[in-house]
Coordinates of C-alpha atoms in Angstrom, one line a residue:
M1 CA -10.3 -11.1 28.9
A2 CA -9.3 -13.9 26.6
T3 CA -5.8 -15.3 26.6
Y4 CA -3.7 -17.1 24.0
D5 CA -4.6 -20.5 25.4
S6 CA -6.8 -22.4 23.0
I7 CA -8.2 -19.4 21.3
Q8 CA -9.3 -20.2 17.8
T9 CA -10.7 -17.7 15.3
G10 CA -11.6 -19.0 11.9
N11 CA -8.6 -21.1 10.6
I12 CA -6.1 -19.3 12.9
H13 CA -5.1 -21.1 16.1
I14 CA -2.5 -19.4 18.3
D15 CA -1.0 -21.3 21.3
E16 CA 0.8 -19.9 24.3
G17 CA 4.5 -19.4 23.5
E18 CA 4.3 -20.1 19.8
R19 CA 7.7 -18.4 19.5
K20 CA 10.4 -19.6 21.8
M21 CA 13.9 -18.2 22.2
K22 CA 15.5 -21.6 21.8
D23 CA 13.8 -22.0 18.4
L24 CA 15.1 -18.7 17.0
S25 CA 18.1 -18.4 14.6
P26 CA 21.2 -16.4 15.7
L27 CA 20.1 -13.6 13.3
A28 CA 16.6 -13.6 14.7
K29 CA 18.0 -13.3 18.2
D30 CA 20.2 -10.5 17.1
R31 CA 17.3 -8.6 15.5
L32 CA 15.4 -8.7 18.8
L33 CA 18.1 -6.4 20.3
Y34 CA 17.8 -3.6 17.7
E35 CA 16.4 -0.4 19.1
P36 CA 14.5 1.5 16.3
R37 CA 15.1 5.1 15.7
Y38 CA 12.2 7.5 15.8
P39 CA 11.4 11.3 15.7
Q40 CA 12.6 13.0 18.8
C41 CA 9.3 14.7 19.3
F42 CA 7.9 11.4 20.5
K43 CA 10.6 10.8 23.1
N44 CA 8.7 12.3 26.0
P45 CA 4.9 11.4 25.8
E46 CA 4.0 13.7 28.6
K47 CA 5.0 16.6 26.2
V48 CA 3.3 15.4 23.0
C49 CA 0.2 17.5 21.9
L50 CA -1.4 17.5 18.5
E51 CA -2.8 20.8 17.4
F52 CA -4.4 22.4 14.3
C53 CA -2.1 22.6 11.3
D54 CA -4.3 23.2 8.2
N55 CA -7.7 22.7 6.8
T56 CA -8.4 20.3 3.9
T57 CA -10.7 20.4 0.9
F58 CA -12.3 18.1 -1.7
K59 CA -13.3 18.1 -5.3
D60 CA -16.5 20.1 -5.8
I61 CA -18.2 17.1 -7.4
D62 CA -17.5 14.9 -4.4
R63 CA -18.3 17.3 -1.6
P64 CA -22.2 16.9 -1.5
I65 CA -21.9 13.1 -1.3
L66 CA -19.1 13.2 1.3
E67 CA -21.1 15.7 3.4
S68 CA -24.1 13.3 3.3
Y69 CA -21.9 10.4 4.5
F70 CA -19.7 12.2 6.9
P71 CA -21.5 15.1 8.7
N72 CA -19.3 14.6 11.8
T73 CA -15.9 14.4 10.2
I74 CA -16.2 16.5 7.1
N75 CA -14.3 19.4 8.5
F76 CA -11.5 17.6 10.4
P77 CA -8.2 19.4 9.9
I78 CA -4.6 18.2 9.6
M79 CA -2.9 18.1 12.9
H80 CA 0.8 18.4 13.9
V81 CA 2.8 17.7 17.0
T82 CA 3.7 20.5 19.4
N83 CA 5.9 20.3 22.5
K84 CA 3.3 21.1 25.2
V85 CA 2.1 19.4 28.4
A86 CA -0.2 16.5 27.4
K87 CA -2.6 14.2 29.2
T88 CA -1.0 11.2 30.7
D89 CA -4.1 9.3 31.9
A90 CA -3.9 5.5 31.5
I91 CA -5.6 4.3 28.3
N92 CA -6.8 1.1 26.8
V93 CA -5.9 0.6 23.1
G94 CA -7.0 -2.2 20.8
V95 CA -4.9 -3.1 17.7
V96 CA -5.9 -5.2 14.7
F97 CA -3.9 -6.6 11.7
C98 CA -6.4 -5.8 8.9
G99 CA -4.4 -5.7 5.6
R100 CA -2.2 -8.3 4.0
Q101 CA 1.0 -9.4 5.9
S102 CA 3.7 -6.8 5.5
S103 CA 7.2 -6.7 7.1
G104 CA 7.2 -4.2 10.0
G105 CA 3.7 -4.9 11.3
H106 CA 5.1 -6.2 14.6
N107 CA 7.1 -3.0 15.1
I108 CA 3.9 -0.9 14.8
I109 CA 2.6 -2.8 17.7
T110 CA 5.8 -2.5 19.8
G111 CA 6.1 1.2 19.1
L112 CA 2.5 1.6 20.2
F113 CA 3.0 -0.5 23.3
D114 CA 6.2 1.3 24.3
Y115 CA 4.6 4.7 23.8
I116 CA 1.5 4.2 25.9
H117 CA 3.3 2.4 28.6
Q118 CA 6.0 5.1 28.8
M119 CA 3.1 7.7 29.0
N120 CA 1.4 5.7 31.8
P121 CA 2.5 2.2 33.0
N122 CA -1.1 1.4 33.7
S123 CA -2.1 1.7 30.0
K124 CA -3.2 -1.6 28.3
L125 CA -2.7 -2.8 24.7
I126 CA -5.2 -5.3 23.6
G127 CA -4.5 -7.4 20.5
F128 CA -7.3 -9.1 18.5
I129 CA -6.6 -12.6 17.5
G130 CA -7.2 -13.4 13.9
G131 CA -7.5 -9.8 12.7
T132 CA -11.0 -8.6 12.0
S133 CA -12.6 -11.9 12.9
G134 CA -11.2 -11.6 16.4
L135 CA -12.4 -8.0 16.6
F136 CA -15.9 -9.1 15.7
E137 CA -15.9 -12.0 18.1
G138 CA -14.1 -10.3 20.9
S139 CA -11.2 -12.8 20.8
C140 CA -8.3 -10.8 22.3
V141 CA -5.2 -10.9 24.5
E142 CA -3.5 -8.2 26.6
L143 CA -0.1 -7.7 25.0
T144 CA 2.7 -7.4 27.5
A145 CA 6.4 -6.6 27.3
E146 CA 7.2 -10.3 27.8
K147 CA 4.8 -11.4 25.0
L148 CA 6.3 -8.8 22.6
S149 CA 9.9 -9.5 23.4
L150 CA 10.2 -12.3 20.8
Y151 CA 8.5 -10.3 18.0
R152 CA 10.5 -7.0 17.9
N153 CA 12.0 -6.3 14.5
T154 CA 10.6 -9.5 13.0
G155 CA 8.4 -10.2 10.0
G156 CA 5.0 -11.8 9.7
Y157 CA 1.8 -11.2 11.6
D158 CA 1.9 -14.4 13.7
L159 CA 1.8 -12.5 16.9
L160 CA -1.9 -12.0 16.4
G161 CA -2.7 -13.3 12.9
R162 CA -5.2 -11.9 10.4
S163 CA -8.3 -12.9 8.4
A164 CA -10.2 -10.7 6.0
D165 CA -9.5 -7.0 5.2
K166 CA -13.1 -6.0 5.6
I167 CA -15.2 -4.2 8.2
S168 CA -18.7 -3.8 6.8
E169 CA -21.8 -2.1 8.1
D170 CA -23.2 -5.4 9.2
D171 CA -20.2 -5.8 11.5
Y172 CA -20.5 -2.5 13.3
S173 CA -22.7 -3.7 16.2
R174 CA -20.2 -6.4 17.0
V175 CA -17.3 -4.0 16.8
V176 CA -19.1 -1.7 19.2
A177 CA -19.7 -4.6 21.6
T178 CA -16.1 -5.5 21.6
C179 CA -14.8 -2.0 22.1
T180 CA -17.3 -1.5 24.9
K181 CA -16.4 -4.9 26.6
C182 CA -12.7 -4.0 26.4
N183 CA -13.3 -0.4 27.5
L184 CA -11.2 0.8 24.6
N185 CA -10.1 4.4 24.3
G186 CA -8.6 3.8 20.9
L187 CA -8.8 1.2 18.1
V188 CA -5.7 1.1 15.8
L189 CA -6.3 -0.6 12.5
I190 CA -3.2 -1.7 10.6
G191 CA -3.6 -1.9 6.8
G192 CA -3.8 -0.2 3.4
A193 CA -6.4 1.6 1.3
Y194 CA -9.2 -0.9 2.1
T195 CA -8.6 -0.6 5.8
A196 CA -8.5 3.2 5.6
T197 CA -11.9 3.3 3.8
D198 CA -13.5 1.0 6.4
A199 CA -12.0 3.1 9.2
T200 CA -13.5 6.3 7.7
L201 CA -17.0 4.8 7.7
L202 CA -16.5 3.2 11.1
T203 CA -15.4 6.5 12.7
E204 CA -18.6 8.2 11.5
F205 CA -20.7 5.4 12.9
F206 CA -18.9 5.7 16.3
L207 CA -19.5 9.4 16.4
N208 CA -23.1 9.1 15.4
T209 CA -23.8 6.5 18.1
G210 CA -21.7 8.0 20.9
V211 CA -19.0 5.4 21.0
K212 CA -16.0 6.8 22.9
T213 CA -13.4 4.7 21.1
R214 CA -11.1 6.6 18.8
V215 CA -10.2 5.1 15.4
V216 CA -6.7 5.5 14.0
V217 CA -5.1 3.9 10.9
V218 CA -1.5 3.0 10.4
P219 CA -0.5 2.7 6.7
C220 CA 1.0 -0.7 6.3
D221 CA 0.9 -2.6 3.0
Y222 CA 3.8 -4.1 1.0
S223 CA 2.1 -2.9 -2.3
R224 CA 2.2 0.8 -1.3
D225 CA -1.4 1.1 -2.2
L226 CA -1.9 3.9 0.4
K227 CA 0.7 6.3 -1.0
N228 CA -0.7 9.8 -1.7
H229 CA 0.0 13.5 -1.1
F230 CA 0.2 12.9 2.6
I231 CA 1.7 9.4 2.8
E232 CA 5.2 9.0 1.3
T233 CA 5.2 5.2 1.6
T234 CA 3.7 2.4 3.5
V235 CA 5.2 0.0 6.0
G236 CA 6.5 -3.2 4.3
F237 CA 7.1 -1.8 0.8
D238 CA 10.8 -1.2 1.4
T239 CA 11.4 -4.7 2.6
Y240 CA 9.3 -6.5 0.1
C241 CA 10.8 -4.6 -2.9
R242 CA 14.3 -5.1 -1.7
T243 CA 13.8 -8.8 -1.1
V244 CA 12.2 -9.6 -4.4
S245 CA 14.8 -7.4 -6.2
Q246 CA 17.5 -9.7 -4.8
L247 CA 15.6 -12.7 -6.0
I248 CA 15.1 -11.2 -9.4
G249 CA 18.8 -10.2 -9.5
N250 CA 19.6 -13.9 -8.7
I251 CA 17.4 -15.0 -11.6
C252 CA 19.0 -12.4 -13.9
T253 CA 22.4 -13.8 -13.1
D254 CA 21.2 -17.4 -13.6
S255 CA 19.6 -16.4 -16.9
R256 CA 22.8 -14.9 -18.3
S257 CA 24.8 -17.9 -16.9
A258 CA 22.8 -20.6 -18.5
A259 CA 21.9 -18.5 -21.6
K260 CA 18.9 -20.7 -22.5
Y261 CA 15.8 -19.5 -20.7
Y262 CA 13.5 -16.6 -20.6
H263 CA 12.1 -16.1 -17.1
F264 CA 8.6 -14.6 -16.6
I265 CA 8.3 -13.4 -13.1
R266 CA 5.0 -12.2 -11.5
L267 CA 5.1 -10.0 -8.4
L268 CA 2.4 -9.3 -5.8
G269 CA 1.1 -5.8 -5.6
R270 CA -2.7 -5.7 -6.2
S271 CA -3.7 -3.3 -9.0
P272 CA -0.9 -0.8 -8.8
S273 CA 2.6 -1.5 -10.2
H274 CA 4.7 0.2 -7.5
V275 CA 6.5 -3.1 -6.7
V276 CA 7.3 -3.9 -10.4
L277 CA 8.5 -0.4 -11.0
E278 CA 10.8 -0.4 -7.9
A279 CA 12.1 -3.9 -8.7
A280 CA 12.8 -2.9 -12.3
L281 CA 14.8 0.1 -11.1
Q282 CA 16.8 -2.1 -8.8
S283 CA 17.4 -5.2 -11.0
H284 CA 17.3 -3.9 -14.7
P285 CA 15.2 -6.7 -16.3
N286 CA 14.9 -6.9 -20.1
Y287 CA 11.2 -6.0 -20.0
A288 CA 8.8 -4.9 -17.2
I289 CA 5.1 -4.3 -17.6
I290 CA 3.6 -1.3 -15.8
S291 CA -0.1 -1.8 -15.5
E292 CA -0.8 2.0 -15.4
E293 CA 1.0 2.4 -18.7
V294 CA -1.0 -0.4 -20.2
A295 CA -4.2 1.2 -19.1
A296 CA -3.2 4.7 -20.2
K297 CA -2.3 3.5 -23.7
R298 CA -5.4 1.2 -23.8
M299 CA -3.2 -1.7 -24.8
T300 CA -4.9 -5.0 -25.7
L301 CA -3.6 -8.3 -24.4
L302 CA -2.2 -9.1 -27.9
Q303 CA -0.3 -5.8 -28.0
V304 CA 1.3 -6.6 -24.6
I305 CA 2.3 -10.0 -25.9
N306 CA 3.7 -8.5 -29.2
K307 CA 5.8 -5.9 -27.2
I308 CA 7.5 -8.7 -25.3
A309 CA 7.9 -10.8 -28.5
D310 CA 9.5 -7.8 -30.2
V311 CA 12.2 -7.6 -27.4
I312 CA 12.8 -11.4 -27.7
C313 CA 13.2 -11.2 -31.5
E314 CA 15.6 -8.3 -31.2
R315 CA 17.7 -10.1 -28.6
A316 CA 17.8 -13.2 -30.7
K317 CA 19.5 -11.3 -33.5
N318 CA 22.5 -10.9 -31.1
G319 CA 22.3 -14.6 -30.0
Q320 CA 20.7 -13.7 -26.7
N321 CA 18.0 -16.3 -26.4
Y322 CA 17.5 -15.6 -22.7
G323 CA 16.2 -12.8 -20.5
V324 CA 13.9 -11.7 -17.7
V325 CA 10.4 -10.2 -17.9
L326 CA 8.5 -8.7 -14.9
I327 CA 4.8 -8.9 -14.7
P328 CA 2.5 -7.1 -12.2
E329 CA -0.3 -8.8 -10.3
G330 CA -2.7 -6.3 -11.6
L331 CA -2.0 -6.6 -15.3
I332 CA -5.2 -8.3 -16.3
K333 CA -7.3 -5.5 -14.7
A334 CA -5.3 -2.9 -16.7
I335 CA -6.2 -4.5 -20.0
S336 CA -9.7 -3.1 -20.9
E337 CA -10.9 -6.2 -22.8
F338 CA -9.8 -8.4 -19.8
Y339 CA -11.5 -6.0 -17.4
Y340 CA -14.8 -6.3 -19.3
L341 CA -14.5 -10.1 -19.3
L342 CA -14.0 -10.2 -15.5
D343 CA -16.9 -7.7 -15.1
E344 CA -19.2 -9.8 -17.1
I345 CA -18.3 -12.9 -15.2
S346 CA -18.7 -11.1 -11.9
A347 CA -22.1 -9.7 -12.9
N348 CA -23.3 -13.2 -13.8
V349 CA -22.0 -14.7 -10.6
E350 CA -23.9 -12.1 -8.5
K351 CA -27.1 -13.1 -10.4
G352 CA -26.5 -16.7 -9.3
V353 CA -25.7 -17.9 -12.8
T354 CA -23.8 -21.3 -12.7
R355 CA -20.3 -21.5 -14.0
D356 CA -21.3 -23.7 -16.9
E357 CA -24.0 -21.2 -18.0
I358 CA -21.8 -18.1 -17.8
Y359 CA -19.8 -18.9 -20.9
S360 CA -22.9 -18.9 -23.1
R361 CA -23.9 -15.5 -21.7
L362 CA -20.6 -13.7 -22.5
T363 CA -20.6 -11.1 -25.2
P364 CA -19.0 -12.1 -28.4
W365 CA -15.8 -10.1 -27.7
S366 CA -15.5 -11.4 -24.2
K367 CA -16.1 -15.0 -25.4
A368 CA -13.4 -14.5 -28.0
L369 CA -10.9 -13.4 -25.4
F370 CA -11.9 -16.3 -23.1
D371 CA -11.2 -18.8 -25.9
F372 CA -7.8 -17.1 -26.5
L373 CA -6.7 -17.8 -23.0
P374 CA -4.8 -21.0 -21.8
D375 CA -6.9 -23.6 -20.1
T376 CA -5.4 -23.0 -16.7
I377 CA -6.3 -19.3 -16.8
Q378 CA -9.8 -20.1 -17.9
Q379 CA -10.2 -22.2 -14.7
Q380 CA -8.5 -19.6 -12.4
I381 CA -10.8 -16.8 -13.5
F382 CA -13.6 -18.6 -11.8
N383 CA -11.9 -18.8 -8.4
P384 CA -14.1 -17.6 -5.5
P385 CA -13.8 -13.8 -5.1
E386 CA -12.1 -12.1 -2.2
S387 CA -14.0 -10.8 0.9
R388 CA -14.8 -7.6 -0.9
G389 CA -16.0 -9.3 -4.1
N390 CA -12.9 -8.6 -6.1
F391 CA -11.2 -11.1 -8.2
Q392 CA -8.3 -12.9 -6.6
L393 CA -5.6 -11.4 -8.8
H394 CA -2.9 -13.2 -6.8
A395 CA -4.5 -16.6 -7.7
I396 CA -4.4 -16.0 -11.4
S397 CA -1.2 -17.3 -12.9
T398 CA -0.6 -14.3 -15.2
E399 CA 3.0 -15.3 -15.8
V400 CA 1.9 -18.7 -17.1
M401 CA -0.6 -16.9 -19.5
V402 CA 2.0 -14.5 -20.7
G403 CA 4.7 -17.1 -21.2
A404 CA 2.3 -19.4 -23.2
L405 CA 1.0 -16.6 -25.4
V406 CA 4.5 -15.3 -26.1
K407 CA 5.5 -18.8 -27.1
Q408 CA 2.5 -19.0 -29.4
E409 CA 3.3 -15.6 -31.0
L410 CA 7.0 -16.6 -31.5
A411 CA 5.9 -19.8 -33.2
R412 CA 3.8 -17.8 -35.6
R413 CA 6.7 -15.5 -36.4
Q414 CA 9.0 -18.4 -36.8
A415 CA 6.6 -19.9 -39.4
E416 CA 6.6 -16.6 -41.2
G417 CA 10.4 -16.5 -41.2
T418 CA 10.6 -13.3 -39.1
Y419 CA 12.1 -15.1 -36.0
S420 CA 14.9 -17.7 -36.0
G421 CA 15.9 -17.8 -32.3
K422 CA 15.4 -20.5 -29.7
F423 CA 12.8 -20.0 -27.0
D424 CA 12.4 -21.9 -23.7
Y425 CA 11.0 -20.3 -20.7
Q426 CA 10.4 -20.7 -16.9
T427 CA 7.7 -19.0 -14.9
H428 CA 8.0 -17.7 -11.3
F429 CA 5.6 -16.1 -8.8
L430 CA 7.5 -14.1 -6.2
G431 CA 4.9 -13.4 -3.6
Y432 CA 4.7 -15.1 -0.3
Q433 CA 8.5 -15.7 -0.2
A434 CA 9.1 -12.0 0.5
R435 CA 6.2 -10.3 2.3
T436 CA 7.1 -11.6 5.8
S437 CA 10.9 -11.2 5.6
F438 CA 12.8 -9.6 8.5
P439 CA 12.0 -6.0 8.1
S440 CA 14.7 -3.7 6.7
L441 CA 16.2 -1.1 9.1
F442 CA 14.0 1.5 7.4
D443 CA 10.8 -0.5 7.9
C444 CA 11.9 -1.2 11.5
D445 CA 12.3 2.5 12.2
Y446 CA 9.3 3.6 10.1
A447 CA 6.9 1.1 11.6
Y448 CA 8.0 1.7 15.2
S449 CA 7.7 5.5 14.7
L450 CA 4.2 5.2 13.3
G451 CA 3.2 3.0 16.2
R452 CA 4.4 5.7 18.7
E453 CA 2.5 8.3 16.7
A454 CA -0.7 6.2 16.8
G455 CA -0.4 6.1 20.6
A456 CA 0.0 9.9 20.6
L457 CA -3.2 10.2 18.6
V458 CA -5.2 8.1 21.0
Q459 CA -3.6 10.0 23.9
N460 CA -4.8 13.3 22.3
E461 CA -8.3 11.8 21.7
L462 CA -8.2 12.1 17.9
T463 CA -10.4 9.9 15.8
G464 CA -10.8 9.3 12.1
Y465 CA -7.1 10.0 11.4
C466 CA -4.2 8.3 9.7
V467 CA -0.7 8.6 11.1
T468 CA 1.9 10.0 8.7
L469 CA 5.5 10.9 8.6
R470 CA 7.1 13.3 6.2
N471 CA 10.8 13.9 5.2
L472 CA 11.5 10.1 5.1
R473 CA 14.7 10.6 3.1
D474 CA 16.2 12.2 6.1
E475 CA 17.3 10.6 9.4
P476 CA 14.4 9.2 11.5
A477 CA 15.1 11.8 14.2
N478 CA 14.2 14.5 11.6
W479 CA 11.0 12.8 10.3
V480 CA 8.0 15.1 10.6
P481 CA 4.8 13.7 12.0
Y482 CA 1.3 14.7 10.9
A483 CA -2.1 13.4 11.7
V484 CA -4.1 13.5 8.5
P485 CA -7.9 13.1 8.5
L486 CA -9.0 10.0 6.6
L487 CA -11.6 12.0 4.8
A488 CA -8.8 14.2 3.2
M489 CA -7.8 11.1 1.2
T490 CA -11.4 10.1 0.4
T491 CA -13.0 10.4 -3.0
V492 CA -16.3 9.2 -4.5
E493 CA -16.5 6.2 -6.8
A494 CA -19.4 4.9 -8.8
K495 CA -19.9 1.1 -8.6
Q496 CA -22.8 -0.4 -10.3
G497 CA -24.6 2.9 -10.5
V498 CA -24.1 3.7 -6.8
Y499 CA -21.8 6.4 -5.5
R500 CA -19.8 5.5 -2.5
P501 CA -16.9 7.0 -0.6
S502 CA -13.6 5.3 -1.0
I503 CA -9.9 5.9 -0.4
P504 CA -8.5 4.8 -3.7
E505 CA -5.5 2.6 -4.3
S506 CA -2.5 4.7 -5.3
N507 CA -1.4 4.2 -8.9
V508 CA 2.1 4.7 -10.3
D509 CA 2.4 8.4 -11.3
M510 CA 3.8 8.3 -14.8
N511 CA 4.8 12.0 -14.5
D512 CA 6.9 11.4 -11.5
V513 CA 10.7 10.8 -11.5
P514 CA 10.7 7.0 -10.9
F515 CA 8.6 6.1 -14.0
Q516 CA 10.5 8.7 -16.1
K517 CA 13.8 7.2 -15.1
F518 CA 12.4 3.7 -16.0
T519 CA 11.4 4.9 -19.4
Q520 CA 14.8 6.4 -20.0
C521 CA 16.6 3.1 -19.2
R522 CA 14.3 0.4 -20.5
D523 CA 15.2 0.4 -24.2
A524 CA 18.9 -0.2 -23.2
W525 CA 17.9 -2.9 -20.7
A526 CA 15.9 -4.6 -23.4
V527 CA 18.9 -5.4 -25.6
K528 CA 21.8 -5.3 -23.2
D529 CA 22.6 -7.5 -20.3
D530 CA 22.6 -4.7 -17.8
Y531 CA 21.4 -6.8 -15.0
C532 CA 21.9 -5.6 -11.4
N533 CA 21.8 -7.8 -8.3
P534 CA 21.3 -5.5 -5.3
G535 CA 21.8 -8.4 -2.8
A536 CA 20.0 -9.3 0.3
V537 CA 18.6 -6.7 2.8
Q538 CA 21.4 -5.8 5.2
F539 CA 21.3 -5.1 8.9
G540 CA 24.8 -3.7 9.2
G541 CA 27.5 -2.3 7.0
A542 CA 27.2 -1.2 3.4
G543 CA 23.7 -0.8 2.2
S544 CA 22.0 -1.3 5.5
W545 CA 20.5 2.2 5.6
N546 CA 19.3 2.1 2.0
T547 CA 15.7 2.8 1.1
T548 CA 13.9 2.1 -2.1
L549 CA 15.0 4.1 -5.1
S550 CA 11.5 5.3 -5.6
L551 CA 11.4 7.0 -2.2
Q552 CA 14.9 8.5 -2.9
I553 CA 14.0 10.2 -6.2
E554 CA 10.3 10.9 -6.3
K555 CA 8.6 14.2 -5.4
H556 CA 7.5 14.5 -1.8
D557 CA 6.9 18.2 -1.5
Y558 CA 3.1 18.6 -1.6
L559 CA 2.7 20.1 1.8
K560 CA 5.9 22.2 1.4
R561 CA 4.5 23.7 -1.8
I562 CA 1.3 24.5 -0.1
Q563 CA 3.3 26.2 2.7
K564 CA 5.3 28.1 0.1
L565 CA 2.0 29.3 -1.5
R566 CA 0.8 30.4 1.9
E567 CA 4.0 32.4 2.5
Q568 CA 3.7 34.1 -0.9
L569 CA 0.0 35.0 -0.2
N570 CA 1.0 36.3 3.2
A571 CA 3.8 38.4 1.6
I572 CA 1.3 40.0 -0.7
S573 CA -0.9 40.8 2.3
Q574 CA 2.0 42.3 4.2
I575 CA 3.0 44.5 1.2
C576 CA -0.6 45.7 0.6
L577 CA -1.5 46.7 4.2
P578 CA -3.7 49.8 4.6
G579 CA -1.7 52.9 3.9
C580 CA 0.3 51.4 1.1
D581 CA 0.5 53.1 -2.3
D582 CA -2.5 52.8 -4.7
M583 CA -0.2 51.4 -7.4
L584 CA 0.8 48.5 -5.2
V585 CA -2.9 47.6 -4.6
D586 CA -3.8 47.9 -8.2
S587 CA -0.8 45.7 -9.3
A588 CA -1.7 43.1 -6.7
I589 CA -5.4 43.0 -7.8
A590 CA -4.5 42.8 -11.5
A591 CA -2.0 40.0 -10.9
T592 CA -4.2 37.9 -8.6
E593 CA -7.4 38.2 -10.6
G594 CA -5.8 36.4 -13.5
V595 CA -4.4 33.8 -11.2
V596 CA -7.8 33.2 -9.6
R597 CA -9.6 32.9 -12.9
Q598 CA -7.0 30.4 -14.2
L599 CA -7.2 28.3 -11.0
E600 CA -11.1 28.2 -11.2
I601 CA -10.8 27.0 -14.8
T602 CA -8.2 24.3 -13.9
K603 CA -10.3 23.2 -10.9
M604 CA -13.4 22.7 -13.1
R605 CA -11.3 20.4 -15.4
L606 CA -10.0 18.2 -12.6

């Protein structure tokens, strides 16, 4: 088996003892001592069994395609933990950082390590160096208590590193070879929606080819892209949002202090705007763009610019020639005209058309938009795509584009005599500064708990599952674990005329409480200096046990509502047992027939 010594995977080079105790700050040393809290059901691994909880279903339109792709996993049920005697045989588990760096990733690994070694001291945890590249090449290291001792409760992925968030069909044979060489009982993939999609397909391949390795996913992504009915949040979202909210709060305070700049701040987050929404709720900027709202209202780029300019003009009437604007990473994909421009460029690139020739091949409307953009944005649009062929949204300086176009619009209004304020602006990109911070207490506990649960899934020989915890607003001891089949989160998407299974990125729900609260407050925030600085993430004292506002106020009762429905249906069955009065039976039939018809109509519309 490989060791840390002179292992190199891609551009990642990890040397023995990269972290040393003497190099750690006093805070870092203190964080190593924190003991994460976790659900009590995982306290004794010898009594952790996972058993049937409930079946799952799919959209009727998706089922035929999913059945063709996943004949082995199509009927996997939701599982829950029971306190029964479990297997305690030694197991070998591999772990890979797949998704982008997110605070708490190291605690997933320490939770997994502690669980399988508590279950059986002869168990082994194998870490793959450089993420998926290491998995493909078999570059790995056995993780020990000593190696992990300097990484507990710390940020970053530097324990193992990562590369590309992609495991394609062409890589399967190499993954099988690695799992076979390392004699892995389980393979734990740490990441978001992309990772979960790849794991779904990899699981089916393993089952088809008789590979014994079980595949388990841990939802870890600072952008919260894997939030859904089953997953309340992802590891890293809490820390990232609370860290950038402090930075935004600092900028808000500075803006009001100097009273002469507008600050355009772009935040990471892929296509969804969960990060911007949470940061807005915490810091109260003068304007925040939510990509999902832009897409739902079919707003053009010019309309977005005009909205911001309107706020600036209104504030100028009160002598407030300063302010803060939040911009999501995924804004340009939410603007339909921009999306079509990117799509046209992508299609031409795939055909091998040179960069110089692409412009001449653009449609008139896409060419007009391209000409409207600042020169820097025109250049960045042609950056090489990500490993999955997507545009590198994080590499496009949307904040520079918005700032420049707002300045242009205000100059036009000033020439017309409809704006008389002063406008100077600064741009900021808050991305890499925050995603590897020391994890918050919540992320420490949450990540560690999910790591222990991942160990339990491998122990119980489950494959094709994602670990989840419900009731996250409560104390960690009361969190409720479920193992949810990856297929239960899978839909079918059409891409270039081909239907493929995919676990979609989670968008902001505009009907849920966080967005509704934002819409209730934003008009006041636009004209008032209602800035809020939540301060830095705390590890003791006031605010240390806080979670994101989104998690505190949004709806998380999907499975509870299903359980309530089951209880009501069961109550009807108990009332209408053989021997009951005819009137009860007729009343129940009349009532349920109408409900069934309405549900069938609603289902067809979804």
